[in-house]
Tab-separated table of C-alpha atoms and ligand atoms in Angstrom:
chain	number	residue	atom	x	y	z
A	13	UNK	CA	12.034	-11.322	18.576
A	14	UNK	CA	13.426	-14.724	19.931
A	15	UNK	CA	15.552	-17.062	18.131
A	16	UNK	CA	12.720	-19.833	18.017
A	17	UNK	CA	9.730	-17.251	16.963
A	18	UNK	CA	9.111	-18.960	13.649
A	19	UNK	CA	8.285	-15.826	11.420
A	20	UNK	CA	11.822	-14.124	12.984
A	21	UNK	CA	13.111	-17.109	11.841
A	22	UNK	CA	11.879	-17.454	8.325
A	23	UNK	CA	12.699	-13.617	7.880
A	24	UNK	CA	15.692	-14.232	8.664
A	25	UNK	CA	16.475	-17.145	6.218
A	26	UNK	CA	14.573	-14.668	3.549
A	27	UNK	CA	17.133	-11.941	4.357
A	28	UNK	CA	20.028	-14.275	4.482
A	29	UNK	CA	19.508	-15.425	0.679
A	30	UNK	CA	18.789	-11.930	-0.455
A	31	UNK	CA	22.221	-11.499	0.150
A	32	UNK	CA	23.312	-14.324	-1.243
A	33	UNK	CA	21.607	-13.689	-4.120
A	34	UNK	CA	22.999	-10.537	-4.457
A	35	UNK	CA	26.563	-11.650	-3.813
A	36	UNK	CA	26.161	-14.089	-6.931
A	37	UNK	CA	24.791	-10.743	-9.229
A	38	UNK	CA	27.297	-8.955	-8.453
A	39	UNK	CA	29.849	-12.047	-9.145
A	40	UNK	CA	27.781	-12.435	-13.006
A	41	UNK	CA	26.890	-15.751	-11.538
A	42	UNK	CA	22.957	-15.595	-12.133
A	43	UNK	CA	22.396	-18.891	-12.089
A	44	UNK	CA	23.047	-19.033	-7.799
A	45	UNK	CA	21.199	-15.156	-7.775
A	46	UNK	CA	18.221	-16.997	-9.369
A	47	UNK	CA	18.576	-19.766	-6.836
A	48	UNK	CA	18.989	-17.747	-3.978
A	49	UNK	CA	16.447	-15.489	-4.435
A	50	UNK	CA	13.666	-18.125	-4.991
A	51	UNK	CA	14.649	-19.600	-1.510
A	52	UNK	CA	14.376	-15.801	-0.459
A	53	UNK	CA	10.512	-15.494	-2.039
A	54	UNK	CA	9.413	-19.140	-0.615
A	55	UNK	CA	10.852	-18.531	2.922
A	56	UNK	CA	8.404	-15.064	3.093
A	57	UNK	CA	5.844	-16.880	1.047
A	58	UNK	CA	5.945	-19.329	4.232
A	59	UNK	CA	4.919	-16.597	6.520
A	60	UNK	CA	2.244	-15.182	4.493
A	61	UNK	CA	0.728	-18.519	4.125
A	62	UNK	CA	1.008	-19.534	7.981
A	63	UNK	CA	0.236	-16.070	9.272
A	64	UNK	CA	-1.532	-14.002	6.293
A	65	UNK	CA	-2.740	-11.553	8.863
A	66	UNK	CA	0.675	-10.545	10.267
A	67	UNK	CA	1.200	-6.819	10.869
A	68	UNK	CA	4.172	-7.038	8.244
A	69	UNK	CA	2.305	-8.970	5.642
A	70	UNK	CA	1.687	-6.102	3.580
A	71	UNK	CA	5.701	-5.256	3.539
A	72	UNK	CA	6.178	-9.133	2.646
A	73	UNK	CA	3.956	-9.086	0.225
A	74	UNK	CA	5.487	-6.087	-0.984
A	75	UNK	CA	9.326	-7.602	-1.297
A	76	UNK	CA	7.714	-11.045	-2.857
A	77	UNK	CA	6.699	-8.982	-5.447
A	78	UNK	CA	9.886	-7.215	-6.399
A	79	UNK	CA	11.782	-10.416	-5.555
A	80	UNK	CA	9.715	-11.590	-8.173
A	81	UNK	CA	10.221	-8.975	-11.077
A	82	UNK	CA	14.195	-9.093	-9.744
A	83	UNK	CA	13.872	-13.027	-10.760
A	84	UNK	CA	12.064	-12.545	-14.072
A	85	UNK	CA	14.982	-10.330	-15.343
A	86	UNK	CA	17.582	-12.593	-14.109
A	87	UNK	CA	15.724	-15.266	-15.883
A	88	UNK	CA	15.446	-13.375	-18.812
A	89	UNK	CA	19.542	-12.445	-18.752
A	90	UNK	CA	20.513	-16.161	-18.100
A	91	UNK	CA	18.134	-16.816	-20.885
A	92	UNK	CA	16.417	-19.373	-19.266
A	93	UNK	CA	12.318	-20.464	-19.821
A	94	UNK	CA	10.431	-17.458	-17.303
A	95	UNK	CA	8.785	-19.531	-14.084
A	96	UNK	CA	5.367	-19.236	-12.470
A	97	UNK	CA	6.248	-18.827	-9.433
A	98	UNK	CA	4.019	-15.807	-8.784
A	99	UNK	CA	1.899	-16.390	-5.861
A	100	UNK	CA	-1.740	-15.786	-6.487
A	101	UNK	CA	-1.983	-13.366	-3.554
A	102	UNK	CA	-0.078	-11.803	-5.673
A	103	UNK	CA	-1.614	-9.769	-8.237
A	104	UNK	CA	0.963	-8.815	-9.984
A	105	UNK	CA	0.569	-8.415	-13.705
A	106	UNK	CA	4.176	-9.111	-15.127
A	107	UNK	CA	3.876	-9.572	-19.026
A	108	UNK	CA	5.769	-8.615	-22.282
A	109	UNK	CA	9.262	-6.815	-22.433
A	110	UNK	CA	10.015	-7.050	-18.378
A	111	UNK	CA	6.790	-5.177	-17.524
A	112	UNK	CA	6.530	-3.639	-20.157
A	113	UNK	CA	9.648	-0.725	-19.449
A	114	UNK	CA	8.880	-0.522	-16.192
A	115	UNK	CA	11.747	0.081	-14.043
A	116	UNK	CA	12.542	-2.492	-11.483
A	117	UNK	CA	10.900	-2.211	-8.475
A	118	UNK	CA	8.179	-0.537	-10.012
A	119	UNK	CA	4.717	-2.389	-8.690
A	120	UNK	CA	2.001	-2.616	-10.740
A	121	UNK	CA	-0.845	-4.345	-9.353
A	122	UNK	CA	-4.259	-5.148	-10.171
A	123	UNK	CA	-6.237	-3.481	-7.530
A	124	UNK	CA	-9.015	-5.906	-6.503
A	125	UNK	CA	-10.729	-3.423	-3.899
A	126	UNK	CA	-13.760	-1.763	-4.625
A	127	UNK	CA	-15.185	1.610	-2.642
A	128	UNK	CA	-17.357	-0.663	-1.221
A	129	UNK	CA	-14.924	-2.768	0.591
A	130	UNK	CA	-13.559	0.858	2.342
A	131	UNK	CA	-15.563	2.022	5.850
A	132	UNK	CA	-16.652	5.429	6.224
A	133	UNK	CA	-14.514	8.073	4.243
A	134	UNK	CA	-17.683	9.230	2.752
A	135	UNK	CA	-16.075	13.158	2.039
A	136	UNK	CA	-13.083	10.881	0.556
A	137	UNK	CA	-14.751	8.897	-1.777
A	138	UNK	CA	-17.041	12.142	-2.785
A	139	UNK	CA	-13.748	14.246	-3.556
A	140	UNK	CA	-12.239	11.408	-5.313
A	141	UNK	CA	-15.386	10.939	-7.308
A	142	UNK	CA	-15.037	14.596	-8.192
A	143	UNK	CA	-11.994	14.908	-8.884
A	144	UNK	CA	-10.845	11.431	-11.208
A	145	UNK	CA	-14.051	9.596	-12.328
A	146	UNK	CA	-16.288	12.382	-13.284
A	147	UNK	CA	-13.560	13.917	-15.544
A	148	UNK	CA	-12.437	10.615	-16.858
A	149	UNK	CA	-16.601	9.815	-17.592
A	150	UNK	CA	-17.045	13.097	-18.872
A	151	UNK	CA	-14.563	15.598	-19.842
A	152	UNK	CA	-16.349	17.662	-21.819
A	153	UNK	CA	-18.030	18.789	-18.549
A	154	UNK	CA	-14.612	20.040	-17.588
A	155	UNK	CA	-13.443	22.589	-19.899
A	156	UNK	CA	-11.712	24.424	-17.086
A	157	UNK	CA	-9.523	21.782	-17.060
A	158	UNK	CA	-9.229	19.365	-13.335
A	159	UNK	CA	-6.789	17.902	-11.300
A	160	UNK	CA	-4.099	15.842	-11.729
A	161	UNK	CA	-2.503	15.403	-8.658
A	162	UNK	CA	-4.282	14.516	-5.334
A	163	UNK	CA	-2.833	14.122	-1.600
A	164	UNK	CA	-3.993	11.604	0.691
A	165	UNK	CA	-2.962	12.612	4.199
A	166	UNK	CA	-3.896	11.859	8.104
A	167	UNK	CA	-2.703	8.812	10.032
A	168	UNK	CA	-0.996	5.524	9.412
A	169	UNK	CA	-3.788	2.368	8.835
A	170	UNK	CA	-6.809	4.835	7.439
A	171	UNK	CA	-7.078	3.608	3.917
A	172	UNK	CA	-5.281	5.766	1.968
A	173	UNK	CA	-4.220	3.105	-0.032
A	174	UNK	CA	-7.225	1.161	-0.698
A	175	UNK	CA	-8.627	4.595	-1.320
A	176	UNK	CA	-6.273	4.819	-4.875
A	177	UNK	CA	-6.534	1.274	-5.608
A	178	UNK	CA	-10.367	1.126	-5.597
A	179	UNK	CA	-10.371	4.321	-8.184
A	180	UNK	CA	-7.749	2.113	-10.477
A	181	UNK	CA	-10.398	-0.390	-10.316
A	182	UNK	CA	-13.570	2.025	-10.456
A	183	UNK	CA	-12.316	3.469	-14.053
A	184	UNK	CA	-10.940	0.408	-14.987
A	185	UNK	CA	-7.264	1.495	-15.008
A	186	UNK	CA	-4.135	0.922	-14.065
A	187	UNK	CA	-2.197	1.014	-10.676
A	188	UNK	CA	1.321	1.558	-10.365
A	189	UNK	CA	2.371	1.579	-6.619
A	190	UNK	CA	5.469	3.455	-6.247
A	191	UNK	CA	7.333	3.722	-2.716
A	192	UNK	CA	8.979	7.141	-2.345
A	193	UNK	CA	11.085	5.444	0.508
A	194	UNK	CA	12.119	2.831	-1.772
A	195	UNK	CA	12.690	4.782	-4.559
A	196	UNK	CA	15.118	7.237	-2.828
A	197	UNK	CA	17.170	4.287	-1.749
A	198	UNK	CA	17.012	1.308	-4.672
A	199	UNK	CA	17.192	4.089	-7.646
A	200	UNK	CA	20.294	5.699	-6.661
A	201	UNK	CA	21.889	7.268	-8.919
A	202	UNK	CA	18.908	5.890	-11.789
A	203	UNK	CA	16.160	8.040	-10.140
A	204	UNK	CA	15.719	10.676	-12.404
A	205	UNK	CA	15.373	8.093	-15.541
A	206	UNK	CA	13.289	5.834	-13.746
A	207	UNK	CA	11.094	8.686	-12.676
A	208	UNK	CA	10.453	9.589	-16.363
A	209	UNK	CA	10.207	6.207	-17.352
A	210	UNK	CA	7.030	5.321	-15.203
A	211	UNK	CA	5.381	8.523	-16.447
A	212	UNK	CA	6.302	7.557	-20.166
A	213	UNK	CA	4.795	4.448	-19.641
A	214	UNK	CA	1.706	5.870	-17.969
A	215	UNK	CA	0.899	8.454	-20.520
A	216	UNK	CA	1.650	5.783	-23.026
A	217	UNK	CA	-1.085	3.365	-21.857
A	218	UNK	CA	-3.397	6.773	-21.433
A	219	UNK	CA	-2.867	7.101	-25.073
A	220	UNK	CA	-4.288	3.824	-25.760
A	221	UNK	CA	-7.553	4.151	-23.667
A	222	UNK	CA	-6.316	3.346	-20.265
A	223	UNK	CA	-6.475	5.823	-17.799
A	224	UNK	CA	-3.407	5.179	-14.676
A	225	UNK	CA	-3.115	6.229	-11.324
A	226	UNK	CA	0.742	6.652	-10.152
A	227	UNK	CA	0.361	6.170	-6.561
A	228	UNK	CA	3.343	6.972	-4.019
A	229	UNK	CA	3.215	6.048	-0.697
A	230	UNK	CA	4.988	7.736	1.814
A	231	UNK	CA	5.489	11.141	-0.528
A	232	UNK	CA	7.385	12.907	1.773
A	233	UNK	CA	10.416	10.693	1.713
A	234	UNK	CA	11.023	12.669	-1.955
A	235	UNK	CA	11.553	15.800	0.153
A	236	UNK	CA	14.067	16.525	3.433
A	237	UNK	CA	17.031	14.788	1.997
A	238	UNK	CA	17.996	17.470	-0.342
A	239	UNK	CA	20.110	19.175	1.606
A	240	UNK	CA	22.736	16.454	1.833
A	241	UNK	CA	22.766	15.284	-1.785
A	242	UNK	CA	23.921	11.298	-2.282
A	243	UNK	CA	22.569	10.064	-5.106
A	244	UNK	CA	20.967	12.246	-7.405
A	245	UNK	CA	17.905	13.028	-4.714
A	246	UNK	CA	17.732	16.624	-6.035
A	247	UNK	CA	17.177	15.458	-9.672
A	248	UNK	CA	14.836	12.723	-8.790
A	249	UNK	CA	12.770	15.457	-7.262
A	250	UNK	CA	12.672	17.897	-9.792
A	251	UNK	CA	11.991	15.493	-12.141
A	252	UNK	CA	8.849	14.615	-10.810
A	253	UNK	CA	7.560	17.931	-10.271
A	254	UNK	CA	8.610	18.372	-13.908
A	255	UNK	CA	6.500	15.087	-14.561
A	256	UNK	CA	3.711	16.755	-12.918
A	257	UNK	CA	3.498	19.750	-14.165
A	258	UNK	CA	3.733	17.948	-18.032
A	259	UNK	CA	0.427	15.830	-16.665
A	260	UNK	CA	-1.766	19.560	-16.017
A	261	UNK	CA	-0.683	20.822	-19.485
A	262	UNK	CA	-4.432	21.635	-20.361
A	263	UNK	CA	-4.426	18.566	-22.604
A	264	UNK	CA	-7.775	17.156	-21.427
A	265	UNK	CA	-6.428	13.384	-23.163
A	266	UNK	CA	-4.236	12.283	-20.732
A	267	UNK	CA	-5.583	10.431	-17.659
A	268	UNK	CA	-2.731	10.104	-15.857
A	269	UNK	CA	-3.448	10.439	-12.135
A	270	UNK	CA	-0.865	11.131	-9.517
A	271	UNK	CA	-2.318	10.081	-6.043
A	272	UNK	CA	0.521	10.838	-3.237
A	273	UNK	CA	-0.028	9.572	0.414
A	274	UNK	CA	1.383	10.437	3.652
A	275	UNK	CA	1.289	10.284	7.099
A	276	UNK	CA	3.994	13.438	7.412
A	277	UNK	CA	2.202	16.438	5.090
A	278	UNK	CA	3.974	18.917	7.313
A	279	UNK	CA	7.123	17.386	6.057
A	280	UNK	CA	6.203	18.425	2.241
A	281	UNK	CA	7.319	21.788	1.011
A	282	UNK	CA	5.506	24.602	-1.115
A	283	UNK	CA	6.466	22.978	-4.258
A	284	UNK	CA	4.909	19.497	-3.335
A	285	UNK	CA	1.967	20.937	-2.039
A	286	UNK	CA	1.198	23.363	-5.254
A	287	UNK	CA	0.823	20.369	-7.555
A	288	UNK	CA	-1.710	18.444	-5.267
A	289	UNK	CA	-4.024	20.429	-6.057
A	290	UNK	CA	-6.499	18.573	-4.669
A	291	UNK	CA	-5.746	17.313	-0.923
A	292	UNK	CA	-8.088	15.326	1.290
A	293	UNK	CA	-7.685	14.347	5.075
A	294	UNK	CA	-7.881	11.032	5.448
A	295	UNK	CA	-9.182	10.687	8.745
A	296	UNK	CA	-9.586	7.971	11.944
A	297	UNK	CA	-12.521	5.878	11.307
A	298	UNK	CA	-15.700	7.501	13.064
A	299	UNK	CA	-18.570	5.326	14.598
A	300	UNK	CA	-20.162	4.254	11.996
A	301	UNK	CA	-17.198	3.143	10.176
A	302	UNK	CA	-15.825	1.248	13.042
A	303	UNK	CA	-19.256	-0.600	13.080
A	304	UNK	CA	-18.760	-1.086	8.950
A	305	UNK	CA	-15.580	-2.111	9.507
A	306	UNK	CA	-16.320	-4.589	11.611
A	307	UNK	CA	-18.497	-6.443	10.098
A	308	UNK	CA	-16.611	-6.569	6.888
A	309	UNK	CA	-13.506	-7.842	8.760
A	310	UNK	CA	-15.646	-10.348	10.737
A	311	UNK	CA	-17.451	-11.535	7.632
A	312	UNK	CA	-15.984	-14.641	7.248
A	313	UNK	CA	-15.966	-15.415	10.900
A	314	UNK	CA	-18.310	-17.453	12.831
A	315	UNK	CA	-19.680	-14.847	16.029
A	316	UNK	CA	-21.152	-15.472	18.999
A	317	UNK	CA	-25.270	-13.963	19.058
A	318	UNK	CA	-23.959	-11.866	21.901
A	319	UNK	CA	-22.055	-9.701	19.833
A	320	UNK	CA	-22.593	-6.045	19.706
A	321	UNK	CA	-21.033	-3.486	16.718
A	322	UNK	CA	-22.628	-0.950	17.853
A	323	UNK	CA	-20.839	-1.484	21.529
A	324	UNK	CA	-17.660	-2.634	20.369
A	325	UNK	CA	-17.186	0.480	17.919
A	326	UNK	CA	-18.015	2.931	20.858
A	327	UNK	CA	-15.132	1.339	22.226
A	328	UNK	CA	-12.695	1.304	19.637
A	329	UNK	CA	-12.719	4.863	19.108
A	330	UNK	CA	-9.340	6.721	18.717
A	331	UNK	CA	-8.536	3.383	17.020
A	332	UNK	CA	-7.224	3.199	13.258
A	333	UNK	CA	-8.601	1.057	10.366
A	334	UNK	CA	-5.489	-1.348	10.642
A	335	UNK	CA	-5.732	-1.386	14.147
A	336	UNK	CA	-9.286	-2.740	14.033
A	337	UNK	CA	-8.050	-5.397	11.897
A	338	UNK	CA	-5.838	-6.469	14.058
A	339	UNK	CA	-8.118	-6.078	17.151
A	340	UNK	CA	-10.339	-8.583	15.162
A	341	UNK	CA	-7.265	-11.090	13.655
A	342	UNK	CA	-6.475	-11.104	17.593
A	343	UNK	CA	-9.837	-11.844	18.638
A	344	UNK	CA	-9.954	-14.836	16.240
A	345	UNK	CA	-6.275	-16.237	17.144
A	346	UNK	CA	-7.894	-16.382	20.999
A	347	UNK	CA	-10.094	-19.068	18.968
A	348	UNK	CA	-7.616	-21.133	17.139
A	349	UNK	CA	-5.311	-21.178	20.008
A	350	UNK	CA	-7.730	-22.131	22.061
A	351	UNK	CA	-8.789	-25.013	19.490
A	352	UNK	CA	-5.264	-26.416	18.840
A	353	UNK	CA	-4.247	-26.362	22.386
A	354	UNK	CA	-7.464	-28.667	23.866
A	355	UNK	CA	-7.087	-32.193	24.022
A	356	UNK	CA	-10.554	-33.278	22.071
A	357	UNK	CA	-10.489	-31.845	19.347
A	358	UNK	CA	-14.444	-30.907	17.941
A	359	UNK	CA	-15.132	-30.506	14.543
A	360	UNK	CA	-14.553	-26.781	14.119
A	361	UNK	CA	-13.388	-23.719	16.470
A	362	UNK	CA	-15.988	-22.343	18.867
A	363	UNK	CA	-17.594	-18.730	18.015
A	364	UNK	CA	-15.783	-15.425	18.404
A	365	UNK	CA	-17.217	-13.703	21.688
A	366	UNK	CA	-17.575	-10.373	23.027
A	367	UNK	CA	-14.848	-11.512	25.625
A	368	UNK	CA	-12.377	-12.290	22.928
A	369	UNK	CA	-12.953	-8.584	21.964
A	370	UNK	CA	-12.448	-7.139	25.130
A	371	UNK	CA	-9.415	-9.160	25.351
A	372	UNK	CA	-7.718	-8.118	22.641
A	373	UNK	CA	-8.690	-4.528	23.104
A	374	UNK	CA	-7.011	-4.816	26.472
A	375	UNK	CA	-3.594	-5.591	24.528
A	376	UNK	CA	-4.260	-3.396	21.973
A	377	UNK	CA	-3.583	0.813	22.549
A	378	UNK	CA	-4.493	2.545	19.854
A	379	UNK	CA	-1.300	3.369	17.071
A	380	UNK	CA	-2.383	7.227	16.843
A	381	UNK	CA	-2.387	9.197	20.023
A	382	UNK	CA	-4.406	12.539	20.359
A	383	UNK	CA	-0.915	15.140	19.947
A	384	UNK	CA	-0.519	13.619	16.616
A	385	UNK	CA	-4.134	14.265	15.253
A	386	UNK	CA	-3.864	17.820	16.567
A	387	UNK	CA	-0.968	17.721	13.798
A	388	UNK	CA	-3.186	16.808	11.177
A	389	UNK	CA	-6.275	18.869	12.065
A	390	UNK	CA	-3.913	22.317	12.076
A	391	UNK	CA	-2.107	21.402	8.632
A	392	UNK	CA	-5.584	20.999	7.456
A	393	UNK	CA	-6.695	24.146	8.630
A	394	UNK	CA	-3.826	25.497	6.430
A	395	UNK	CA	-3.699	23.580	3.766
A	396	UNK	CA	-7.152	21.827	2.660
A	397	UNK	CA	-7.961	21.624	-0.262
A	398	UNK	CA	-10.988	19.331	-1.280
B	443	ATP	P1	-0.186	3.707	5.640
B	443	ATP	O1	-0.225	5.177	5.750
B	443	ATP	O2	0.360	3.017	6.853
B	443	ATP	O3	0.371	3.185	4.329
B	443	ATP	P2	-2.896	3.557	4.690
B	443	ATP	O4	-3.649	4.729	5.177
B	443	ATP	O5	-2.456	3.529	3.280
B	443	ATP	O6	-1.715	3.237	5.678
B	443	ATP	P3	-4.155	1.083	4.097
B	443	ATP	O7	-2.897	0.381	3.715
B	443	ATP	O8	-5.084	1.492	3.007
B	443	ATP	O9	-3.811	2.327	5.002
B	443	ATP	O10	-4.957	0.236	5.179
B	443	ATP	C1	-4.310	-0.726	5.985
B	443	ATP	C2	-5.295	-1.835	6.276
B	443	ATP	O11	-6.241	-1.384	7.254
B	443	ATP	C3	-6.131	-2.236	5.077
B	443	ATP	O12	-5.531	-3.295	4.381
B	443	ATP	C4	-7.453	-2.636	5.700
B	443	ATP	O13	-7.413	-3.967	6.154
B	443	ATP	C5	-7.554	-1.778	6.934
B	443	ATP	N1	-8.333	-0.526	6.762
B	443	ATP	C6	-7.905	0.701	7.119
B	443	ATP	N2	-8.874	1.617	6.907
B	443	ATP	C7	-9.923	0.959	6.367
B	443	ATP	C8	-11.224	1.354	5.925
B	443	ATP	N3	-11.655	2.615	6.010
B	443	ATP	N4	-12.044	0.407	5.426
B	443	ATP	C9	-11.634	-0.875	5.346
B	443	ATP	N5	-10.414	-1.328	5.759
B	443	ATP	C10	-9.571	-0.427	6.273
């Protein structure tokens, strides 16, 4: 990225005062940490508001919000009145006692997506269904006991989030979003604790009525690292399975849900893949879907009458969910470009057309390539589950 390429620029004024800010922890002085890392939160804030459909808005998003439960415990240690300075893209409910014994970095959103708002992914949905809200609606239809712990797997952009976040929503529960990744690296050394204290907290809430689905992204960052132990990564992993296995212990009171995604299920060992007892291919959107998906994306968007789903989703296949976003945030930045770079100026920007498409198509490869499904399609030969 160039020096003048705004975002690169605001990311790296973000990154700069995360620094800073942690300088000044580490130095007691939490008055400058506070400082800093509210300059750190408005410079990505900037970005999201300019360019809410950049590829890394999700990560952004992500960072605001731990930024943001970083600042609320500084606040709380230099004992000064807690700010508002949550976005409201943000849904992030921070309340009580520091989120309520949440370790730091611990996300806990409230999921706004419904199974509606997901394309396709009917045998998804159906062995979600199955497996989470039937039992939850009616356990005494389950006296063999059900699931606990389900693996979403297949390729980057397919949904796999939105998938666990629509169930949170669906039985009215909570969603913690945990990044293996993250964990492994921020929790050093405090893994094992923090580990245990999410699933306290989870079964906790689950004893007062509300049923929580741990999700963690990118699972297989818990595994491969054991060999060369830093920080406790052994521990941390044991843990969880330990955590796990607690969560199948026949007591049919507990709706605690573990929902593990990855794009790397080859990567997980025996262990891993025991307690997932349920695991479901998250696949590339077919036809259908890619026509769904389009018109949901395009919703809000004023189209030109020539415009074809039908056609344009034959051509997108091999093409991911989050690639047809972007195909379609392209398509629409051909429009505003074009609007703010013409001398008279109408009222509004001109319709999307099939051209602006085909454009962006033309820029656009798709992210998965066919080697890598052949991957998925032989682990799930092995390994289905569903
Ligand atoms: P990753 O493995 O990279 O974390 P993921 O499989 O969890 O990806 P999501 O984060 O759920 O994917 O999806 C990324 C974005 O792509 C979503 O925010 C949404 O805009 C779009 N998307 C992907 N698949 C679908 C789908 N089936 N229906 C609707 N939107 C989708």
């Amino acid at each position: 990225m160039s020096e003048t390429n705004p975002v690169a620029m605001l990311e790296q004024t973000a990154r700069r005062k995360m620094h800073e800010a942690l300088d000044a922890e580490r130095n007691k002085d939490y008055e400058t940490a506070i400082d800093k890392y509210k300059k750190a939160i408005e410079a990505l804030e900037e970005i999201i508001r300019n360019y809410p459909d950049h590829p890394m808005s999700k990560i952004y998003r992500k960072t605001i919000y731990e930024l943001n439960l970083r600042l609320k415990y500084l606040e709380n240690k230099a004992s000064q009145p807690i700010g508002e300075t949550i976005s409201d893209e943000i849904k992030v409910e921070i309340k009580g006692d520091i989120n309520e014994n949440l370790p730091d970095f611990v996300l806990k959103e409230k999921p706004s997506v419904t199974f509606d708002d997901i394309a396709g992914l009917d045998e998804a949905k159906r062995a979600i269904r199955e497996a989470i809200i039937y039992p939850i609606k009616r356990p005494d239809l389950f006296p063999l006991g059900w699931p606990r712990g389900i693996l979403l797997y297949g390729p980057p952009g397919t949904g796999k989030t939105m998938l666990a976040a629509a169930v949170a929503n669906e039985i009215n529960g909570e969603f913690i979003y945990l990044d293996a990744a993250n964990i492994m690296s921020k929790w050093l050394g405090e893994g094992e604790k923090n580990v245990k204290k999410v699933f306290d907290y989870a079964r906790n809430k689950s004893k007062n009525g509300i049923p929580v689905i741990v999700f963690i992204d990118e699972l297989d960052a818990f595994l491969g690292i054991h060999t060369n132990e830093v920080g406790g990564e052994v521990r941390v992993r044991n843990q969880f399975l330990k955590e796990m296995d607690g969560l199948q212990d026949k007591s049919t009171t507990i709706h605690v849900y573990v929902i593990g995604a990855t794009n790397k299920p080859w990567a997980l060992d025996e262990p891993f893949i025991r307690r997932f007892q349920k695991r479901i291919y998250v696949p590339l959107p077919n036809k259908e879907a890619r026509s769904k998906l389009l018109s949901i994306l395009t919703s809000k968007v004023k189209l030109d009458d020539n415009i074809d789903f039908e056609k344009l989703a034959e051509m997108l296949e091999g093409y991911s969910g989050s690639d047809i976003r972007d195909i379609v945030q392209d398509a629409y930045m051909r429009v505003v470009r074009e609007y703010f770079e013409s001398e008279n100026k109408e009222e509004s920007v001109r319709p999307v057309t099939i051209d602006d498409f085909m454009e962006a198509i033309k820029q656009r490869r798709p992210s998965v390539n066919k080697e890598m499904l052949k991957l998925y399609e032989n682990w799930t030969e092995k390994f289905k589950a569903i």
